[in-house]
Each structure stands twice: as structure tokens, then as C-alpha cells.
């Protein structure tokens, strides 16, 4: 709205000024500046420069942020990671071990894991109060819970910071073992997490391992405390993770239809699901890029109109200067310096406005880029370059006019 309004005003101003002159006077190019008109021109021009500068800066920062999000390491290997959703029917779930074994027999499958919890969409994890101790005092901590098997961590290539992974051979792991993430340890202030007593989600035992933080929700949210327990007691498996190439999906689907013929084959690849989380942001940024391009075009058109008007108003002055020996470069500086000042004023307004807007927008991401000085100043140089090019064109157009013709009307 501001872009269109300022562009409309910029276009109307020269028209109103030109129409205000008598035909004979207009044809003689005998225009005079009025303080009121000059002030209005400057206000409109600065407004357009501010809008264009802010929009260019915002577009650069938004694109840089979404690129940062899409390429940031999420803490595990999501490439070629297929998640196959399991049915809720307890009878059908009895066939999950056989289905999992069938997948592992396929040469195309590099590994599987039966789990419940890892889903890109926020809120997909179970939550429960965890009872433990810290610094000799009892503590309660609300935590997200994953139910995983001993293949989960190696399949996703998650680094262990302390302790060990679950083991199929250790019966106690299935009833008493807990693996926690860095956020959980930090929240409780543990210095030696391995062996700490814990109770939660119908399990009671001790911490056997600590994994490095990984993003199991979008980067809009910080990594929250997470507890992993062994798949089984108190947890129904929610999905089977399959390490397989998309081109080898057909055998997996055939195995599903063999073991679960009455249920649809619901699946998604983790990298695709991860990108889909930010699709709304990508769409918003794409639309904003279009409006930014529009604002630049309108700013150029408005600037050209004003430069043309100024060129007409100063035709005789330029003719006189040419007769007195002024060089083309001197004439360009003469006309451009006022616009350079306007760009500087616009920059002083646009930079703090951009900082306020983008700092607020970036707070919607728990993990985001820093706004560097070049992100704020580069749009100013873009606008300055556009202004100089437009003014240079108009100056050259007026300067090549025969000075005798310019002064003949006098």
C-alpha cells in the first residue's frame, strides 16, 4: 500500500506541477521552483527510497534466514530416511516385528528402527513429568519422550556424548534404562549424568547415555529436554524408520501390503517433511520478493519522472553552464548531489526501521542469523546506484541538447 501510494504521489506531483503552468510558459520551459513544491518532492522521494530500501533489506535477510534454516545441521542423518506410520490397532501391531524383519532382509534397505516420537511436526512427542535428583534435591522436569530400539541412534548417526546406547542383550535397559539429551542435562545442572536415578513414563531406573542435542521439532522452537526409553512397556510403536533410497520404495510398499493389507501405506521421507515445515515461510518470502521487485520498479519510475521534471526546470541553467565550459561530469554531479542527499536521509530512516522489523521477525526462530552491517548497507548502495543511473541518463539527455536551443526561448 505504501509503495503504491508513494508511487502514485510521485507520478501525480510532476503532472500537477506541469499542468499548473500556462501553455505558453510551459512550452518555453520557463518553470520556477516553489519552496512548497520542492519540499513535497523531497518528502515523496525520500518516502519511496525508504520503502524500497527497507523492502530490499528485509528480502535479503529473510532469504538468508530461510537458507540458514534449510541447510543447518539438525543433529542426525535425515537423507534417504523413510518413516512408515504404523496402524493404531493393537492386533495389527503384533505383526510389526515380522514386518521389520522382512525389511531388513532386503538388499535395498540399509537399516531400520521401530520407534515412537521422531516426527518433524511439532507436538508429536509424548510428554511426561520426570522424577530425578539434582544437587541432592528431588526434582521434577516436564520432558518429551521417545520410545526407541537399540537401532535408532546408530541408524540416524546420532553422536553419544557420554555413556552408551541401549542394548538388546541387556534386559535391564528395557525396563530401567534412560538416555537423555544435552538440554535435559543442562536443565538439571548435572555434571555426572551417567547413573543418575530417574523415573517417568512407567519406567524407573538410571541414565545410561547422553546424546548430543538434535532438532526433533522445527527451528522455530529451541531443543527441549528429551528422554528416550526402550520400545515396549507403556509405549506403542508409532512408525518404522527405514534407510532406503526413494527409487527403492516399491519393495517396502509390497512388504507393507503383505503384512498390513487392510491399512493404507502412509509414509514420508524425512528430508521432504523437514522442508515442508518451512514451506509457509518459503511462500511468504517468495511473495515478498515479488513485492520488493515491484517497489524497485516503481521507485525507478517515480525517480525518472522527478528527474525529468528537474531536468526541464533546469534546462536553461544547464545550457548556460555548457556555454561557460562545464564538463558533462560536472553537470552530472550538479543534478545528482541533491538525490544523493535524499538517499542518505532515506538510509538514516530505513536502517533503524529494518532493524526493528527484522529483529522482531527473527525472534520467531529459536535459531537464526545475526544481522550484519552489510545486510543493512547493501540495499542503500543498490538504491544509490539506481538513483545515479537514472539521474545520469537524464543529465546526458539534457546535456546533449544544443545550448542555443535551450536559451533561445529567452
Coordinates of C-alpha atoms in Angstrom, one line a residue:
X1 CA 0.0 0.0 0.0
X2 CA 2.8 2.4 0.9
X3 CA 4.7 1.5 -2.2
X4 CA 1.6 2.2 -4.4
X5 CA 0.7 5.3 -2.5
X6 CA 4.1 6.9 -2.7
X7 CA 4.5 5.9 -6.4
X8 CA 1.1 7.5 -7.1
X9 CA 2.1 10.7 -5.4
X10 CA 5.4 10.7 -7.2
X11 CA 3.6 10.4 -10.5
X12 CA 0.9 12.9 -9.8
X13 CA 3.3 15.6 -8.5
X14 CA 5.0 16.3 -11.8
X15 CA 1.7 16.1 -13.6
X16 CA 0.1 18.7 -11.2
X17 CA 3.2 20.9 -11.4
X18 CA 3.3 20.8 -15.2
X19 CA -0.5 21.4 -15.6
X20 CA -0.3 24.4 -13.3
X21 CA 1.7 26.4 -15.8
X22 CA 0.2 28.3 -18.7
X23 CA 0.7 26.6 -22.1
X24 CA 3.0 29.4 -23.5
X25 CA 5.1 29.3 -20.3
X26 CA 5.2 25.5 -20.3
X27 CA 6.3 25.4 -23.9
X28 CA 9.1 27.9 -23.1
X29 CA 10.2 25.7 -20.2
X30 CA 10.0 28.8 -18.1
X31 CA 9.4 27.0 -14.7
X32 CA 10.2 28.3 -11.3
X33 CA 10.8 26.4 -8.1
X34 CA 8.4 26.9 -5.2
X35 CA 9.5 26.1 -1.7
X36 CA 6.3 24.2 -1.0
X37 CA 6.6 22.1 -4.2
X38 CA 10.3 21.4 -3.5
X39 CA 9.5 20.2 0.0
X40 CA 6.7 17.9 -1.3
X41 CA 9.0 16.5 -3.9
X42 CA 11.7 15.7 -1.3
X43 CA 9.2 14.1 1.1
X44 CA 7.8 11.8 -1.7
X45 CA 11.2 10.8 -3.0
X46 CA 12.5 10.1 0.5
X47 CA 9.4 8.0 1.3
X48 CA 9.9 5.9 -1.8
X49 CA 13.6 5.4 -1.1
X50 CA 12.8 4.4 2.5
X51 CA 10.2 1.8 1.4
X52 CA 12.4 0.4 -1.4
X53 CA 15.5 0.2 0.9
X54 CA 13.6 -1.4 3.7
X55 CA 12.0 -4.0 1.4
X56 CA 15.3 -4.9 -0.2
X57 CA 17.0 -5.3 3.2
X58 CA 14.1 -7.4 4.5
X59 CA 14.1 -9.6 1.4
X60 CA 17.9 -10.2 1.8
X61 CA 17.6 -11.0 5.5
X62 CA 14.5 -13.3 5.1
X63 CA 16.2 -15.2 2.2
X64 CA 19.4 -15.6 4.2
X65 CA 17.5 -16.9 7.2
X66 CA 15.5 -19.5 5.4
X67 CA 18.7 -20.6 3.6
X68 CA 20.3 -20.9 7.1
X69 CA 17.3 -23.0 8.4
X70 CA 17.3 -25.3 5.4
X71 CA 21.0 -26.0 5.5
X72 CA 21.6 -26.1 9.2
X73 CA 22.6 -29.5 10.6
X74 CA 19.7 -30.9 12.6
X75 CA 21.9 -33.3 14.5
X76 CA 21.1 -36.5 12.7
X77 CA 21.2 -38.0 9.2
X78 CA 17.8 -37.4 7.5
X79 CA 18.9 -38.3 4.0
X80 CA 17.0 -41.3 2.5
X81 CA 15.2 -41.8 5.8
X82 CA 11.7 -43.1 5.2
X83 CA 9.2 -43.1 8.1
X84 CA 6.3 -45.6 7.7
X85 CA 3.4 -44.9 10.0
X86 CA 2.1 -47.9 11.9
X87 CA -1.6 -48.7 12.5
X88 CA -3.2 -48.0 15.9
X89 CA -4.8 -51.4 16.1
X90 CA -3.1 -53.4 18.9
X91 CA -3.7 -56.7 17.0
X92 CA -2.1 -55.4 13.8
X93 CA 0.9 -54.1 15.8
X94 CA 1.7 -57.7 16.7
X95 CA 2.9 -58.1 13.1
X96 CA 5.4 -55.2 13.4
X97 CA 8.4 -57.4 14.3
X98 CA 7.8 -59.7 11.3
X99 CA 7.4 -56.7 9.0
X100 CA 10.6 -55.1 10.4
X101 CA 12.5 -58.4 9.9
X102 CA 11.2 -58.6 6.3
X103 CA 12.6 -55.1 5.6
X104 CA 16.0 -55.9 7.0
X105 CA 16.2 -58.9 4.6
X106 CA 16.0 -56.5 1.6
X107 CA 19.3 -55.6 -0.1
X108 CA 17.9 -52.1 -0.8
X109 CA 17.3 -51.4 2.9
X110 CA 20.4 -50.2 4.8
X111 CA 18.7 -50.4 8.3
X112 CA 15.5 -50.0 10.2
X113 CA 14.3 -48.8 13.6
X114 CA 11.0 -49.2 15.4
X115 CA 10.2 -46.1 17.3
X116 CA 7.7 -43.6 18.5
X117 CA 8.4 -39.9 18.8
X118 CA 10.5 -38.7 15.9
X119 CA 8.2 -36.6 13.7
X120 CA 9.0 -33.3 12.2
X121 CA 5.6 -31.8 13.0
X122 CA 5.6 -30.2 16.4
X123 CA 3.7 -31.7 19.2
X124 CA 4.1 -35.3 18.0
X125 CA 6.0 -36.4 21.1
X126 CA 4.7 -37.8 24.3
X127 CA 5.2 -35.7 27.4
X128 CA 5.5 -36.7 31.0
X129 CA 6.9 -35.5 34.3
X130 CA 10.3 -37.0 35.0
X131 CA 11.3 -37.5 38.7
X132 CA 15.0 -37.3 39.5
X133 CA 17.5 -35.7 41.8
X134 CA 20.0 -32.8 41.3
X135 CA 22.4 -31.5 43.8
X136 CA 21.0 -33.7 46.4
X137 CA 17.4 -32.5 46.0
X138 CA 14.4 -34.1 44.3
X139 CA 13.5 -32.5 41.0
X140 CA 10.5 -32.8 38.6
X141 CA 11.0 -31.9 35.0
X142 CA 8.4 -31.9 32.2
X143 CA 10.1 -33.7 29.3
X144 CA 9.4 -35.0 25.8
X145 CA 9.7 -38.8 25.5
X146 CA 10.8 -41.0 22.6
X147 CA 10.3 -44.8 22.6
X148 CA 13.2 -46.3 20.6
X149 CA 15.0 -49.5 20.0
X150 CA 18.8 -50.1 20.0
X151 CA 19.0 -49.4 16.2
X152 CA 17.6 -45.9 16.5
X153 CA 20.8 -44.0 17.5
X154 CA 23.2 -45.7 15.1
X155 CA 20.7 -45.6 12.2
X156 CA 20.4 -41.8 12.5
X157 CA 24.1 -41.4 13.2
X158 CA 23.5 -39.5 16.5
X159 CA 26.6 -38.8 18.5
X160 CA 26.7 -40.1 22.1
X161 CA 28.4 -37.6 24.4
X162 CA 28.5 -39.9 27.4
X163 CA 27.6 -43.5 28.4
X164 CA 26.3 -45.9 25.8
X165 CA 23.4 -46.9 23.6
X166 CA 20.6 -49.3 24.5
X167 CA 21.5 -52.9 24.1
X168 CA 19.1 -55.8 23.1
X169 CA 21.2 -58.1 25.2
X170 CA 20.8 -56.1 28.4
X171 CA 17.3 -56.9 29.9
X172 CA 17.6 -54.0 32.3
X173 CA 17.7 -51.5 29.5
X174 CA 14.2 -52.4 28.5
X175 CA 12.8 -51.7 32.0
X176 CA 15.3 -49.3 33.6
X177 CA 17.4 -47.7 31.0
X178 CA 17.2 -43.9 30.1
X179 CA 19.0 -41.9 27.5
X180 CA 18.7 -38.1 27.8
X181 CA 19.8 -35.2 25.6
X182 CA 22.1 -32.3 26.4
X183 CA 19.1 -30.0 27.1
X184 CA 17.9 -32.4 29.8
X185 CA 21.3 -32.5 31.5
X186 CA 21.7 -28.7 31.3
X187 CA 18.3 -28.1 32.8
X188 CA 19.1 -30.2 35.8
X189 CA 22.7 -28.9 36.1
X190 CA 24.2 -32.5 36.2
X191 CA 28.0 -32.7 36.0
X192 CA 28.0 -36.6 36.0
X193 CA 24.7 -37.6 34.3
X194 CA 25.5 -41.3 33.9
X195 CA 24.0 -43.4 36.6
X196 CA 21.6 -40.7 37.9
X197 CA 18.3 -42.1 39.1
X198 CA 15.2 -41.4 37.1
X199 CA 11.5 -42.2 37.0
X200 CA 9.0 -41.4 34.2
X201 CA 6.6 -42.9 31.7
X202 CA 6.1 -46.1 33.8
X203 CA 9.9 -46.7 33.8
X204 CA 12.2 -46.5 36.8
X205 CA 15.9 -46.8 36.6
X206 CA 19.1 -44.8 35.7
X207 CA 20.6 -42.8 33.0
X208 CA 22.8 -45.0 30.7
X209 CA 23.6 -42.5 28.0
X210 CA 23.6 -38.8 26.9
X211 CA 23.1 -37.8 23.2
X212 CA 24.0 -34.6 21.6
X213 CA 21.1 -32.2 21.1
X214 CA 19.2 -32.7 17.8
X215 CA 16.3 -30.9 16.3
X216 CA 13.2 -33.1 16.6
X217 CA 11.0 -30.0 16.1
X218 CA 11.3 -27.1 13.7
X219 CA 14.0 -24.4 14.3
X220 CA 11.2 -22.1 15.4
X221 CA 11.5 -23.9 18.8
X222 CA 14.6 -24.5 20.9
X223 CA 15.7 -28.0 21.6
X224 CA 13.7 -29.1 24.7
X225 CA 14.6 -31.7 27.3
X226 CA 14.2 -35.2 25.8
X227 CA 14.2 -38.6 27.4
X228 CA 14.5 -41.9 25.4
X229 CA 13.2 -45.2 26.8
X230 CA 13.3 -48.7 25.2
X231 CA 10.4 -49.5 22.9
X232 CA 7.9 -51.7 24.7
X233 CA 6.5 -51.2 28.1
X234 CA 3.9 -48.4 28.1
X235 CA 4.6 -47.3 24.5
X236 CA 3.1 -48.4 21.3
X237 CA 5.4 -48.1 18.3
X238 CA 4.3 -45.3 16.1
X239 CA 6.5 -45.8 13.0
X240 CA 9.3 -47.8 11.4
X241 CA 12.2 -45.8 10.2
X242 CA 13.7 -47.2 7.0
X243 CA 17.0 -46.2 5.5
X244 CA 16.2 -46.6 1.8
X245 CA 16.5 -44.7 -1.5
X246 CA 13.3 -43.2 -2.9
X247 CA 13.8 -45.2 -6.0
X248 CA 13.6 -48.4 -4.0
X249 CA 10.3 -47.6 -2.3
X250 CA 8.3 -50.3 -4.2
X251 CA 9.7 -53.3 -2.3
X252 CA 8.9 -51.6 1.0
X253 CA 5.4 -50.9 -0.1
X254 CA 5.0 -54.5 -1.2
X255 CA 6.1 -55.8 2.2
X256 CA 3.6 -53.4 3.9
X257 CA 0.7 -54.7 1.8
X258 CA 1.8 -58.2 2.6
X259 CA 1.7 -57.7 6.4
X260 CA -0.9 -55.0 6.7
X261 CA -3.3 -55.4 3.7
X262 CA -6.2 -53.7 5.5
X263 CA -4.2 -50.5 6.2
X264 CA -3.0 -47.7 3.8
X265 CA 0.7 -47.3 3.3
X266 CA 1.3 -43.9 4.9
X267 CA 4.9 -42.7 4.5
X268 CA 7.1 -39.7 4.0
X269 CA 10.8 -39.1 3.6
X270 CA 12.3 -37.0 6.5
X271 CA 14.1 -34.5 4.3
X272 CA 10.9 -33.8 2.4
X273 CA 8.9 -33.5 5.6
X274 CA 11.6 -31.2 7.1
X275 CA 11.4 -28.8 4.1
X276 CA 7.6 -28.9 4.2
X277 CA 7.7 -27.4 7.7
X278 CA 9.2 -24.2 6.3
X279 CA 7.0 -24.2 3.2
X280 CA 4.8 -21.4 4.6
X281 CA 8.0 -19.3 5.2
X282 CA 9.3 -20.0 1.8
X283 CA 6.0 -19.0 0.2
X284 CA 5.9 -15.8 2.2
X285 CA 9.4 -14.9 1.2
X286 CA 8.7 -15.6 -2.5
X287 CA 5.7 -13.3 -2.4
X288 CA 7.8 -10.6 -0.6
X289 CA 10.5 -10.9 -3.2
X290 CA 7.9 -10.1 -5.9
X291 CA 6.7 -7.0 -4.0
X292 CA 10.3 -6.0 -3.5
X293 CA 10.9 -6.1 -7.2
X294 CA 7.7 -4.1 -7.8
X295 CA 8.8 -1.5 -5.3
X296 CA 12.2 -1.1 -7.1
X297 CA 10.5 -0.7 -10.4
X298 CA 8.0 1.9 -9.1
X299 CA 10.8 3.7 -7.3
X300 CA 12.7 3.9 -10.6
X301 CA 9.6 5.2 -12.5
X302 CA 8.9 7.8 -9.8
X303 CA 12.6 8.8 -9.7
X304 CA 12.7 9.1 -13.5
X305 CA 9.6 11.3 -13.5
X306 CA 11.1 13.6 -10.9
X307 CA 14.5 13.7 -12.6
X308 CA 12.8 14.5 -15.9
X309 CA 10.9 17.4 -14.3
X310 CA 14.0 18.7 -12.7
X311 CA 15.9 18.4 -16.0
X312 CA 13.2 20.5 -17.7
X313 CA 13.2 23.1 -14.9
X314 CA 17.0 23.4 -15.1
X315 CA 17.4 23.2 -18.9
X316 CA 18.5 26.8 -19.2
X317 CA 20.8 26.6 -16.3
X318 CA 22.5 23.6 -17.9
X319 CA 22.7 25.4 -21.2
X320 CA 24.4 28.4 -19.6
X321 CA 26.9 26.2 -17.8
X322 CA 27.7 24.3 -21.0
X323 CA 28.3 27.7 -22.8
X324 CA 30.6 28.6 -19.9
X325 CA 32.6 25.4 -20.4
X326 CA 31.1 23.0 -17.8
X327 CA 32.0 19.4 -18.4
X328 CA 29.4 16.6 -18.6
X329 CA 30.7 15.1 -15.3
X330 CA 30.2 18.5 -13.6
X331 CA 26.6 18.6 -14.8
X332 CA 26.0 15.1 -13.6
X333 CA 27.3 16.0 -10.1
X334 CA 25.2 19.1 -10.1
X335 CA 22.0 17.2 -10.6
X336 CA 22.9 14.1 -8.7
X337 CA 24.1 15.6 -5.4
X338 CA 20.6 16.5 -4.3
X339 CA 19.4 13.0 -4.9
X340 CA 22.4 11.5 -3.1
X341 CA 21.5 13.6 -0.1
X342 CA 17.9 12.2 -0.2
X343 CA 19.2 8.7 -0.4
X344 CA 21.4 9.4 2.7
X345 CA 18.3 10.7 4.6
X346 CA 16.3 7.7 3.5
X347 CA 19.1 5.4 4.7
X348 CA 19.1 7.0 8.2
X349 CA 15.4 6.2 8.4
X350 CA 15.4 2.8 6.7
X351 CA 18.2 1.2 8.6
X352 CA 16.7 1.5 12.1
X353 CA 13.2 0.6 10.8
X354 CA 14.7 -2.6 9.2
X355 CA 16.5 -3.4 12.4
X356 CA 13.3 -3.2 14.4
X357 CA 11.2 -5.2 11.9
X358 CA 13.7 -8.0 11.3
X359 CA 14.8 -8.4 14.9
X360 CA 11.2 -9.0 15.8
X361 CA 10.7 -11.4 12.9
X362 CA 13.9 -13.3 13.7
X363 CA 12.7 -13.9 17.3
X364 CA 10.1 -16.3 15.8
X365 CA 13.1 -18.7 15.2
X366 CA 15.0 -20.1 18.2
X367 CA 18.0 -20.4 15.8
X368 CA 18.6 -17.5 13.4
X369 CA 21.3 -15.5 11.7
X370 CA 22.8 -12.3 13.0
X371 CA 22.0 -9.0 11.2
X372 CA 25.4 -7.9 9.9
X373 CA 26.2 -4.3 8.8
X374 CA 26.4 -5.3 5.1
X375 CA 22.9 -6.7 5.2
X376 CA 21.7 -3.2 6.1
X377 CA 24.0 -1.1 3.9
X378 CA 23.9 -3.1 0.7
X379 CA 20.3 -2.1 -0.1
X380 CA 21.4 1.6 0.4
X381 CA 24.1 1.2 -2.2
X382 CA 21.6 -0.5 -4.5
X383 CA 19.2 2.4 -4.3
X384 CA 22.1 4.9 -4.6
X385 CA 23.3 3.1 -7.8
X386 CA 19.7 3.2 -9.2
X387 CA 19.4 6.9 -8.4
X388 CA 22.8 7.7 -10.0
X389 CA 22.0 5.7 -13.2
X390 CA 18.6 7.4 -13.6
X391 CA 20.0 10.9 -12.9
X392 CA 23.0 10.2 -15.2
X393 CA 20.6 9.2 -18.1
X394 CA 18.5 12.4 -17.6
X395 CA 21.6 14.6 -17.4
X396 CA 23.1 13.2 -20.5
X397 CA 19.8 13.6 -22.3
X398 CA 19.6 17.3 -21.4
X399 CA 23.4 17.9 -21.8
X400 CA 23.5 16.8 -25.4
X401 CA 20.8 19.3 -26.3
X402 CA 22.2 22.3 -28.2
X403 CA 22.6 25.1 -25.7
X404 CA 21.5 27.7 -28.3
X405 CA 18.0 25.9 -28.4
X406 CA 17.9 25.8 -24.6
X407 CA 18.5 29.6 -24.4
X408 CA 16.5 30.6 -27.5
X409 CA 13.3 30.9 -25.5
X410 CA 14.8 33.8 -23.5

